[in-house]
mmCIF file of C-alpha atoms in Angstrom:
data_model
loop_
_atom_site.group_PDB
_atom_site.id
_atom_site.type_symbol
_atom_site.label_atom_id
_atom_site.label_comp_id
_atom_site.label_asym_id
_atom_site.label_seq_id
_atom_site.Cartn_x
_atom_site.Cartn_y
_atom_site.Cartn_z
ATOM 1 C CA MET B 1 49.768 10.770 8.580
ATOM 2 C CA LYS B 2 48.982 9.813 12.161
ATOM 3 C CA LYS B 3 47.093 6.566 12.557
ATOM 4 C CA PHE B 4 44.024 6.277 14.744
ATOM 5 C CA SER B 5 41.473 3.622 15.576
ATOM 6 C CA LYS B 6 37.808 3.955 14.823
ATOM 7 C CA ASN B 7 35.468 2.873 17.596
ATOM 8 C CA ILE B 8 31.848 2.290 16.631
ATOM 9 C CA LEU B 9 29.794 2.799 19.743
ATOM 10 C CA ILE B 10 26.086 2.464 20.200
ATOM 11 C CA ALA B 11 24.785 5.903 21.129
ATOM 12 C CA VAL B 12 23.653 4.678 24.511
ATOM 13 C CA CYS B 13 21.829 6.637 27.121
ATOM 14 C CA SER B 14 23.228 8.258 30.255
ATOM 15 C CA PHE B 15 22.702 6.351 33.475
ATOM 16 C CA ILE B 16 21.875 7.356 37.040
ATOM 17 C CA VAL B 17 22.317 4.684 39.706
ATOM 18 C CA CYS B 18 20.421 4.598 42.991
ATOM 19 C CA LEU B 19 20.279 1.982 45.731
ATOM 20 C CA THR B 20 17.172 -0.095 46.314
ATOM 21 C CA PHE B 21 16.369 -3.356 48.032
ATOM 22 C CA ALA B 22 13.581 -4.729 45.900
ATOM 23 C CA ALA B 23 13.287 -5.258 42.180
ATOM 24 C CA SER B 24 10.368 -3.561 40.455
ATOM 25 C CA GLY B 25 8.142 -5.490 38.066
ATOM 26 C CA CYS B 26 7.229 -4.677 34.466
ATOM 27 C CA ALA B 27 4.629 -2.079 33.740
ATOM 28 C CA ASP B 28 1.114 -3.442 34.031
ATOM 29 C CA GLY B 29 -1.366 -3.453 31.202
ATOM 30 C CA ASN B 30 -1.691 -4.625 27.623
ATOM 31 C CA ASP B 31 1.237 -6.670 26.335
ATOM 32 C CA GLY B 32 1.276 -4.543 23.202
ATOM 33 C CA LYS B 33 0.140 -7.164 20.695
ATOM 34 C CA PRO B 34 -3.050 -6.551 18.679
ATOM 35 C CA GLU B 35 -5.834 -8.976 19.518
ATOM 36 C CA ASN B 36 -6.379 -9.949 15.881
ATOM 37 C CA GLY B 37 -2.668 -10.814 15.464
ATOM 38 C CA GLY B 38 -2.386 -8.532 12.410
ATOM 39 C CA ILE B 39 -0.007 -5.668 11.720
ATOM 40 C CA VAL B 40 -1.430 -2.343 12.769
ATOM 41 C CA SER B 41 -1.641 0.135 9.941
ATOM 42 C CA TYR B 42 1.173 2.627 9.601
ATOM 43 C CA VAL B 43 1.238 5.903 7.718
ATOM 44 C CA SER B 44 3.072 5.838 4.380
ATOM 45 C CA GLN B 45 2.340 8.459 1.781
ATOM 46 C CA GLN B 46 3.840 11.063 -0.537
ATOM 47 C CA THR B 47 4.378 14.356 1.235
ATOM 48 C CA GLU B 48 5.360 17.868 0.206
ATOM 49 C CA VAL B 49 8.915 19.182 0.359
ATOM 50 C CA TYR B 50 9.093 21.767 3.113
ATOM 51 C CA SER B 51 10.959 24.984 2.464
ATOM 52 C CA SER B 52 12.652 25.237 5.855
ATOM 53 C CA THR B 53 13.914 23.164 8.750
ATOM 54 C CA ALA B 54 11.470 24.914 11.048
ATOM 55 C CA GLU B 55 8.532 23.697 8.941
ATOM 56 C CA VAL B 56 9.802 20.102 9.041
ATOM 57 C CA VAL B 57 10.240 20.248 12.804
ATOM 58 C CA GLU B 58 6.756 21.656 13.264
ATOM 59 C CA ALA B 59 5.357 18.784 11.185
ATOM 60 C CA VAL B 60 7.230 15.892 12.806
ATOM 61 C CA ALA B 61 8.410 16.848 16.305
ATOM 62 C CA ASP B 62 5.262 15.497 17.981
ATOM 63 C CA THR B 63 6.018 12.003 16.622
ATOM 64 C CA VAL B 64 9.293 11.767 18.597
ATOM 65 C CA VAL B 65 9.157 10.771 22.263
ATOM 66 C CA GLU B 66 11.532 10.558 25.219
ATOM 67 C CA ILE B 67 12.022 7.068 26.691
ATOM 68 C CA SER B 68 13.031 6.423 30.308
ATOM 69 C CA THR B 69 13.915 2.987 31.655
ATOM 70 C CA GLU B 70 14.658 1.317 34.970
ATOM 71 C CA THR B 71 16.772 -1.815 35.057
ATOM 72 C CA VAL B 72 17.543 -3.868 38.171
ATOM 73 C CA THR B 73 21.120 -5.031 38.634
ATOM 74 C CA THR B 74 22.794 -6.920 41.478
ATOM 75 C CA GLN B 75 26.283 -6.218 42.781
ATOM 76 C CA TRP B 76 27.871 -7.657 45.921
ATOM 77 C CA GLY B 77 24.540 -9.051 47.003
ATOM 78 C CA MET B 78 22.774 -5.677 46.762
ATOM 79 C CA GLN B 79 20.131 -4.738 44.223
ATOM 80 C CA TYR B 80 20.347 -1.434 42.392
ATOM 81 C CA ILE B 81 18.003 0.334 40.005
ATOM 82 C CA VAL B 82 19.823 1.763 37.000
ATOM 83 C CA SER B 83 17.954 4.522 35.200
ATOM 84 C CA GLY B 84 18.480 5.117 31.487
ATOM 85 C CA ALA B 85 17.114 7.323 28.751
ATOM 86 C CA GLY B 86 16.702 7.257 24.996
ATOM 87 C CA SER B 87 14.348 8.254 22.216
ATOM 88 C CA GLY B 88 11.605 6.723 20.076
ATOM 89 C CA VAL B 89 9.231 7.485 17.201
ATOM 90 C CA ILE B 90 5.474 6.844 17.092
ATOM 91 C CA VAL B 91 4.884 4.806 13.931
ATOM 92 C CA GLY B 92 1.539 3.032 14.264
ATOM 93 C CA LYS B 93 -1.775 2.661 16.052
ATOM 94 C CA ASN B 94 -4.293 -0.078 16.759
ATOM 95 C CA GLU B 95 -7.607 1.715 16.329
ATOM 96 C CA GLU B 96 -9.510 -0.921 18.332
ATOM 97 C CA ASN B 97 -7.796 -0.227 21.649
ATOM 98 C CA ASN B 98 -6.027 3.140 21.207
ATOM 99 C CA LEU B 99 -2.683 1.395 21.407
ATOM 100 C CA TYR B 100 0.171 3.376 19.869
ATOM 101 C CA TYR B 101 3.322 1.648 18.624
ATOM 102 C CA ILE B 102 6.739 3.240 19.087
ATOM 103 C CA VAL B 103 9.917 2.107 17.363
ATOM 104 C CA THR B 104 13.229 2.522 19.180
ATOM 105 C CA ASN B 105 16.566 0.730 19.525
ATOM 106 C CA ASN B 106 16.793 -2.602 21.295
ATOM 107 C CA HIS B 107 19.762 -1.332 23.315
ATOM 108 C CA VAL B 108 17.607 1.492 24.733
ATOM 109 C CA ILE B 109 15.151 -0.875 26.457
ATOM 110 C CA ASP B 110 17.207 -4.086 26.735
ATOM 111 C CA GLY B 111 16.719 -5.627 30.185
ATOM 112 C CA ALA B 112 14.417 -2.847 31.410
ATOM 113 C CA LYS B 113 11.898 -3.721 34.103
ATOM 114 C CA GLU B 114 9.989 -0.486 33.634
ATOM 115 C CA ILE B 115 9.648 1.683 30.525
ATOM 116 C CA SER B 116 7.992 5.090 30.387
ATOM 117 C CA VAL B 117 7.370 7.438 27.477
ATOM 118 C CA THR B 118 7.045 11.225 27.543
ATOM 119 C CA THR B 119 5.572 13.073 24.574
ATOM 120 C CA ARG B 120 6.545 16.521 23.343
ATOM 121 C CA SER B 121 3.534 17.969 25.165
ATOM 122 C CA GLY B 122 4.815 16.557 28.457
ATOM 123 C CA GLU B 123 2.318 13.709 28.854
ATOM 124 C CA LYS B 124 3.897 10.646 30.459
ATOM 125 C CA TYR B 125 2.792 7.060 29.777
ATOM 126 C CA ALA B 126 3.725 3.641 31.120
ATOM 127 C CA ALA B 127 4.937 1.575 28.160
ATOM 128 C CA SER B 128 5.042 -2.163 27.520
ATOM 129 C CA LEU B 129 7.466 -4.091 25.364
ATOM 130 C CA VAL B 130 5.876 -5.639 22.271
ATOM 131 C CA ALA B 131 8.980 -7.356 20.887
ATOM 132 C CA ALA B 132 12.641 -6.644 20.176
ATOM 133 C CA ASP B 133 15.484 -7.926 18.044
ATOM 134 C CA ASP B 134 19.111 -7.632 19.125
ATOM 135 C CA SER B 135 20.729 -8.156 15.730
ATOM 136 C CA ALA B 136 18.620 -5.455 14.041
ATOM 137 C CA ASP B 137 18.819 -3.232 17.160
ATOM 138 C CA ILE B 138 15.105 -2.521 16.801
ATOM 139 C CA ALA B 139 12.453 -2.733 19.504
ATOM 140 C CA VAL B 140 8.742 -1.930 19.510
ATOM 141 C CA ILE B 141 7.051 -0.629 22.641
ATOM 142 C CA ALA B 142 3.423 0.428 23.071
ATOM 143 C CA VAL B 143 1.395 2.929 25.075
ATOM 144 C CA THR B 144 -2.359 3.372 25.457
ATOM 145 C CA SER B 145 -3.664 6.902 25.001
ATOM 146 C CA GLU B 146 -7.167 8.308 24.773
ATOM 147 C CA VAL B 147 -5.570 11.460 23.374
ATOM 148 C CA ASN B 148 -4.713 11.298 19.680
ATOM 149 C CA LEU B 149 -0.952 11.059 19.203
ATOM 150 C CA LYS B 150 0.720 12.034 15.948
ATOM 151 C CA ILE B 151 2.135 9.186 13.836
ATOM 152 C CA ALA B 152 5.277 9.522 11.730
ATOM 153 C CA VAL B 153 5.249 9.096 7.974
ATOM 154 C CA TRP B 154 7.660 6.386 6.747
ATOM 155 C CA GLY B 155 9.947 7.408 3.914
ATOM 156 C CA ASP B 156 11.725 5.277 1.319
ATOM 157 C CA SER B 157 15.358 5.172 2.417
ATOM 158 C CA ASP B 158 16.385 3.520 -0.865
ATOM 159 C CA GLN B 159 15.524 6.739 -2.696
ATOM 160 C CA LEU B 160 17.788 8.971 -0.603
ATOM 161 C CA LYS B 161 20.485 10.953 -2.401
ATOM 162 C CA ILE B 162 23.966 11.654 -1.061
ATOM 163 C CA GLY B 163 24.144 15.216 0.214
ATOM 164 C CA GLU B 164 20.418 15.361 0.991
ATOM 165 C CA ASP B 165 19.481 17.457 4.050
ATOM 166 C CA LEU B 166 18.544 15.434 7.136
ATOM 167 C CA ILE B 167 17.110 16.395 10.509
ATOM 168 C CA ALA B 168 17.511 14.407 13.732
ATOM 169 C CA ILE B 169 15.173 14.806 16.696
ATOM 170 C CA GLY B 170 15.840 13.062 19.977
ATOM 171 C CA ASN B 171 16.645 13.194 23.672
ATOM 172 C CA PRO B 172 20.426 13.740 23.970
ATOM 173 C CA LEU B 173 21.955 13.202 27.415
ATOM 174 C CA GLY B 174 18.577 11.885 28.540
ATOM 175 C CA SER B 175 17.495 15.353 29.631
ATOM 176 C CA LEU B 176 17.226 17.468 26.486
ATOM 177 C CA GLY B 177 14.112 16.023 24.870
ATOM 178 C CA GLY B 178 13.021 17.450 21.547
ATOM 179 C CA THR B 179 16.527 18.545 20.561
ATOM 180 C CA VAL B 180 16.833 19.220 16.814
ATOM 181 C CA THR B 181 20.077 18.882 14.838
ATOM 182 C CA LYS B 182 20.632 19.107 11.101
ATOM 183 C CA GLY B 183 23.160 17.668 8.647
ATOM 184 C CA ILE B 184 23.347 15.784 5.375
ATOM 185 C CA LEU B 185 23.367 12.201 4.169
ATOM 186 C CA SER B 186 27.063 11.354 3.929
ATOM 187 C CA ALA B 187 26.747 7.802 2.552
ATOM 188 C CA LYS B 188 24.345 4.905 2.056
ATOM 189 C CA GLY B 189 24.869 1.218 2.657
ATOM 190 C CA ARG B 190 27.759 1.497 5.111
ATOM 191 C CA SER B 191 28.733 -1.948 6.444
ATOM 192 C CA ILE B 192 29.411 -1.259 10.108
ATOM 193 C CA THR B 193 30.134 -3.596 13.010
ATOM 194 C CA VAL B 194 28.059 -2.645 16.047
ATOM 195 C CA GLY B 195 28.695 -4.923 19.006
ATOM 196 C CA ASN B 196 28.492 -8.520 17.813
ATOM 197 C CA TYR B 197 26.563 -7.780 14.621
ATOM 198 C CA ALA B 198 27.339 -6.481 11.134
ATOM 199 C CA MET B 199 24.816 -3.833 10.100
ATOM 200 C CA THR B 200 24.146 -1.870 6.909
ATOM 201 C CA LEU B 201 23.492 1.727 7.912
ATOM 202 C CA LEU B 202 23.032 5.278 6.685
ATOM 203 C CA GLN B 203 25.918 7.638 7.459
ATOM 204 C CA THR B 204 25.252 11.253 8.366
ATOM 205 C CA ASP B 205 27.118 14.205 9.851
ATOM 206 C CA THR B 206 24.010 15.201 11.806
ATOM 207 C CA ALA B 207 25.027 15.701 15.451
ATOM 208 C CA ILE B 208 24.184 12.591 17.494
ATOM 209 C CA ASN B 209 24.786 12.180 21.237
ATOM 210 C CA PRO B 210 24.018 9.620 23.969
ATOM 211 C CA GLY B 211 20.258 9.613 24.462
ATOM 212 C CA ASN B 212 19.558 10.167 20.741
ATOM 213 C CA SER B 213 19.393 6.391 20.303
ATOM 214 C CA GLY B 214 16.047 5.345 18.847
ATOM 215 C CA GLY B 215 15.203 8.860 17.727
ATOM 216 C CA GLY B 216 14.086 9.885 14.273
ATOM 217 C CA LEU B 217 16.116 10.937 11.246
ATOM 218 C CA PHE B 218 13.857 12.853 8.861
ATOM 219 C CA ASN B 219 14.186 14.224 5.328
ATOM 220 C CA MET B 220 12.881 17.576 4.110
ATOM 221 C CA ARG B 221 9.539 15.965 3.268
ATOM 222 C CA GLY B 222 9.076 15.242 6.970
ATOM 223 C CA GLN B 223 9.385 11.506 6.321
ATOM 224 C CA LEU B 224 11.075 9.152 8.754
ATOM 225 C CA ILE B 225 14.042 7.795 6.776
ATOM 226 C CA GLY B 226 16.191 6.414 9.602
ATOM 227 C CA VAL B 227 16.307 5.346 13.248
ATOM 228 C CA VAL B 228 19.423 6.718 14.952
ATOM 229 C CA ASN B 229 21.579 4.033 16.590
ATOM 230 C CA ALA B 230 25.357 4.557 16.496
ATOM 231 C CA LYS B 231 28.257 6.927 16.082
ATOM 232 C CA THR B 232 32.028 6.789 15.648
ATOM 233 C CA THR B 233 34.001 8.086 18.605
ATOM 234 C CA ASP B 234 37.623 9.180 18.675
ATOM 235 C CA GLU B 235 39.275 12.403 19.752
ATOM 236 C CA GLU B 236 40.256 13.055 16.120
ATOM 237 C CA ILE B 237 36.886 12.129 14.594
ATOM 238 C CA GLU B 238 33.651 14.087 14.442
ATOM 239 C CA GLY B 239 30.556 14.175 12.302
ATOM 240 C CA ILE B 240 30.382 10.425 11.585
ATOM 241 C CA CYS B 241 27.068 9.079 12.835
ATOM 242 C CA PHE B 242 24.797 6.257 11.719
ATOM 243 C CA ALA B 243 21.130 5.340 11.480
ATOM 244 C CA ILE B 244 19.167 2.217 10.593
ATOM 245 C CA PRO B 245 17.545 2.800 7.167
ATOM 246 C CA ALA B 246 13.786 3.293 7.328
ATOM 247 C CA ASN B 247 13.112 0.412 4.929
ATOM 248 C CA THR B 248 14.971 -1.951 7.253
ATOM 249 C CA ALA B 249 13.390 -0.558 10.413
ATOM 250 C CA ARG B 250 9.901 -0.634 8.890
ATOM 251 C CA SER B 251 10.242 -4.280 7.842
ATOM 252 C CA VAL B 252 11.522 -5.320 11.280
ATOM 253 C CA TYR B 253 8.782 -3.294 12.961
ATOM 254 C CA GLY B 254 6.095 -5.080 10.940
ATOM 255 C CA ASP B 255 7.471 -8.535 11.782
ATOM 256 C CA LEU B 256 7.908 -7.752 15.471
ATOM 257 C CA VAL B 257 4.307 -6.567 15.792
ATOM 258 C CA GLN B 258 2.840 -9.457 13.784
ATOM 259 C CA TYR B 259 5.042 -12.377 14.840
ATOM 260 C CA GLY B 260 7.148 -11.229 17.794
ATOM 261 C CA PHE B 261 10.305 -12.055 15.818
ATOM 262 C CA ILE B 262 11.798 -11.462 12.365
ATOM 263 C CA ASN B 263 10.103 -13.845 9.968
ATOM 264 C CA GLY B 264 12.490 -15.865 7.794
ATOM 265 C CA ARG B 265 15.525 -15.597 10.058
ATOM 266 C CA ALA B 266 17.300 -18.884 10.669
ATOM 267 C CA THR B 267 18.692 -20.270 13.904
ATOM 268 C CA LEU B 268 20.568 -23.419 14.905
ATOM 269 C CA GLY B 269 18.786 -23.654 18.248
ATOM 270 C CA ILE B 270 21.763 -22.817 20.463
ATOM 271 C CA MET B 271 23.075 -20.051 22.691
ATOM 272 C CA VAL B 272 26.766 -19.163 22.517
ATOM 273 C CA GLU B 273 29.397 -17.159 24.360
ATOM 274 C CA GLN B 274 32.808 -15.954 23.256
ATOM 275 C CA LEU B 275 35.666 -17.183 25.457
ATOM 276 C CA THR B 276 39.055 -15.475 25.523
ATOM 277 C CA PHE B 277 42.114 -17.307 26.810
ATOM 278 C CA ARG B 278 45.307 -15.894 28.331
ATOM 279 C CA ASN B 279 47.064 -15.940 24.975
ATOM 280 C CA SER B 280 44.209 -13.797 23.560
ATOM 281 C CA HIS B 281 42.942 -16.788 21.563
ATOM 282 C CA THR B 282 39.131 -16.732 21.300
ATOM 283 C CA ILE B 283 36.568 -19.444 20.696
ATOM 284 C CA VAL B 284 32.772 -19.448 20.409
ATOM 285 C CA CYS B 285 31.430 -21.915 22.952
ATOM 286 C CA VAL B 286 27.894 -23.362 23.157
ATOM 287 C CA THR B 287 26.358 -22.457 26.518
ATOM 288 C CA ASP B 288 22.885 -23.908 25.882
ATOM 289 C CA ALA B 289 22.061 -26.591 23.305
ATOM 290 C CA GLY B 290 18.572 -27.341 24.607
ATOM 291 C CA ASN B 291 16.789 -26.330 21.392
ATOM 292 C CA SER B 292 19.126 -28.144 18.992
ATOM 293 C CA PRO B 293 18.206 -31.561 17.506
ATOM 294 C CA ASP B 294 19.498 -34.776 19.067
ATOM 295 C CA GLY B 295 22.892 -35.851 17.804
ATOM 296 C CA THR B 296 24.019 -32.341 16.951
ATOM 297 C CA PHE B 297 25.225 -29.700 19.391
ATOM 298 C CA MET B 298 26.179 -30.324 22.999
ATOM 299 C CA ARG B 299 26.862 -27.842 25.777
ATOM 300 C CA TYR B 300 30.504 -26.673 25.830
ATOM 301 C CA ASP B 301 31.049 -27.404 22.135
ATOM 302 C CA GLY B 302 33.656 -25.043 20.734
ATOM 303 C CA ILE B 303 32.440 -24.055 17.255
ATOM 304 C CA TYR B 304 35.260 -24.370 14.717
ATOM 305 C CA SER B 305 33.421 -23.789 11.433
ATOM 306 C CA VAL B 306 29.975 -23.225 9.908
ATOM 307 C CA ASN B 307 29.598 -24.323 6.281
ATOM 308 C CA GLY B 308 33.380 -24.342 5.973
ATOM 309 C CA LYS B 309 33.840 -20.802 7.335
ATOM 310 C CA ARG B 310 36.221 -20.572 10.274
ATOM 311 C CA ILE B 311 34.546 -19.226 13.436
ATOM 312 C CA SER B 312 36.492 -17.609 16.258
ATOM 313 C CA THR B 313 34.239 -14.717 17.352
ATOM 314 C CA ILE B 314 30.527 -14.213 17.939
ATOM 315 C CA LEU B 315 30.568 -11.618 15.153
ATOM 316 C CA GLU B 316 31.818 -14.270 12.700
ATOM 317 C CA PHE B 317 29.193 -16.707 13.990
ATOM 318 C CA ASN B 318 26.402 -14.142 13.523
ATOM 319 C CA VAL B 319 27.601 -13.297 10.011
ATOM 320 C CA ALA B 320 27.572 -17.012 9.126
ATOM 321 C CA LEU B 321 24.033 -17.338 10.507
ATOM 322 C CA SER B 322 22.853 -14.366 8.422
ATOM 323 C CA GLU B 323 23.807 -16.269 5.262
ATOM 324 C CA ILE B 324 21.691 -19.304 6.164
ATOM 325 C CA ASN B 325 18.041 -19.774 5.220
ATOM 326 C CA VAL B 326 15.385 -21.625 7.185
ATOM 327 C CA GLY B 327 15.456 -25.290 6.170
ATOM 328 C CA ASP B 328 19.076 -25.262 4.998
ATOM 329 C CA SER B 329 21.299 -28.192 5.939
ATOM 330 C CA VAL B 330 24.314 -26.651 7.681
ATOM 331 C CA GLU B 331 27.699 -28.358 7.992
ATOM 332 C CA ILE B 332 29.201 -27.876 11.452
ATOM 333 C CA GLU B 333 32.621 -28.647 12.932
ATOM 334 C CA VAL B 334 33.159 -28.437 16.701
ATOM 335 C CA TYR B 335 35.695 -29.344 19.334
ATOM 336 C CA ARG B 336 33.763 -31.247 21.999
ATOM 337 C CA GLY B 337 34.265 -29.576 25.374
ATOM 338 C CA THR B 338 34.002 -30.745 28.968
ATOM 339 C CA ALA B 339 33.734 -28.597 32.093
ATOM 340 C CA SER B 340 35.299 -29.114 35.494
ATOM 341 C CA GLN B 341 35.048 -27.150 38.720
ATOM 342 C CA GLY B 342 37.871 -24.704 39.344
ATOM 343 C CA ILE B 343 38.804 -22.705 42.413
ATOM 344 C CA LEU B 344 36.529 -20.051 43.920
ATOM 345 C CA GLY B 345 33.541 -21.320 41.953
ATOM 346 C CA SER B 346 35.149 -20.916 38.545
ATOM 347 C CA VAL B 347 34.579 -23.370 35.687
ATOM 348 C CA ASN B 348 37.412 -24.765 33.597
ATOM 349 C CA ILE B 349 36.604 -25.927 30.053
ATOM 350 C CA SER B 350 38.870 -28.268 28.122
ATOM 351 C CA PHE B 351 38.366 -29.165 24.467
ATOM 352 C CA ALA B 352 39.021 -32.369 22.532
ATOM 353 C CA SER B 353 41.888 -32.255 20.066
ATOM 354 C CA GLU B 354 39.870 -33.865 17.254
ATOM 355 C CA LEU B 355 36.987 -32.221 15.412
ATOM 356 C CA THR B 356 33.470 -33.606 15.583
ATOM 357 C CA LYS B 357 31.503 -33.070 12.374
ATOM 358 C CA PHE B 358 27.736 -33.146 11.832
ATOM 359 C CA SER B 359 24.904 -31.514 9.889
ATOM 360 C CA VAL B 360 21.983 -29.632 11.358
ATOM 361 C CA ASN B 361 18.899 -28.157 9.717
ATOM 362 C CA ALA B 362 18.362 -24.437 10.311
ATOM 363 C CA VAL B 363 14.935 -23.569 11.724
ATOM 364 C CA GLN B 364 12.846 -20.417 12.026
ATOM 365 C CA TYR B 365 14.174 -18.101 14.714
ATOM 366 C CA GLY B 366 11.634 -17.345 17.447
ATOM 367 C CA ALA B 367 8.923 -19.670 16.149
#
C-alpha cells in the first residue's frame, strides 16, 4: 500500500493583493462589548426535524454571513493591503444597542485592519472585533443593524450520532457566498493538530473549501452544531474535513463576549518562538518575559521541560500549558540564553550547557 502524508490545513481564505502607500485604520464605532459587561442572550431551544435539506437551508441560511478583511503588510519598504474572505454565523444580539454578535474563526480575521460583513440579502456592514482566541481558533465580531437579523440556534454537539446528516453553508473561494454542501458526521472527538495547537474536532465528509472557514455546520433540526475550520489536503485524500464542536464554540463565544478571553485558562506570562537550527534541532525560546514573576523566566531562555515533560516545539509547549490550571505551581527547566549581534542585522543566540530550574505559579490568561 502506498504511503502518503496527511496535511491538516486551516481552510483559509483566498487573497488578493494590491499596492497602497498608507495603512488603513480599524473600522470606527462600537468596540463590540456590551455596556453592562454581561453575556448577550443567545438562542438555544429544541427545534423540529426538517424533512429535506431545502427546508433546513431556508431556515438557517440567513444566519450565515460572508466576511471580508483587509490586512496591511510591509515588504521591501512598501505597504500592501491584502484582502481576504471567510464566513461567519450570527449567534447573538444585544437588545440595548442593536449589536449583533458573529462567531467565526480567529484565522479569518487575525491581523485584519478592516472587517466587513455581508448578509444573505446583500446588506454590507462594517464590523468590529470583540475578542479572539488563537488556540480555540474562535473569534467574535459585531455589527450594528437597525434591521432585524436572524440568529442561529445552537445545537448540542455532544448528542450527535455518527452518520447523521450535516449541512455546511459558507463562502468558498471568497466569492461564492451562501454555498450549501451536504454530508454526514464521520467521527466525533478527533484529536487533530492545527498549526501549533491540538484541537478536538468533529469530522465530516461535507465539502469544505477555502473561504468556508468560520461558516456554519448544521444538523437536520437547523441547529448550529459546528464551526468549520480545517480540512485534510493530499492528492490521494478527499472528504476529510473538520469543524469545532458547537459546545466548544459556544463556551468560547460566551467567555470572549463577557471577559475578552477564555476564563480559567492558565498562562506563565511569557511569549515564545520556535527556533530551528541547521541540524533541524528545534527549541522553544522565550522572546518576551515581561509578564513573568521576578526570578523566573528571562528573555532568550530555551525551555527544556514543563512539569517534567520535554519541550522542543511550540505544539508541545501549548499542550503542556493546556494541562495546567490557574494557581498551579509549575516546575520549569531552561537553558539560559544570551544574544549577540550577527552579520546583516541578524541575532545569534547561544545557550548555557547547564539547566536552570525554578518554579512559577500559573496565572489567569488575559486577566
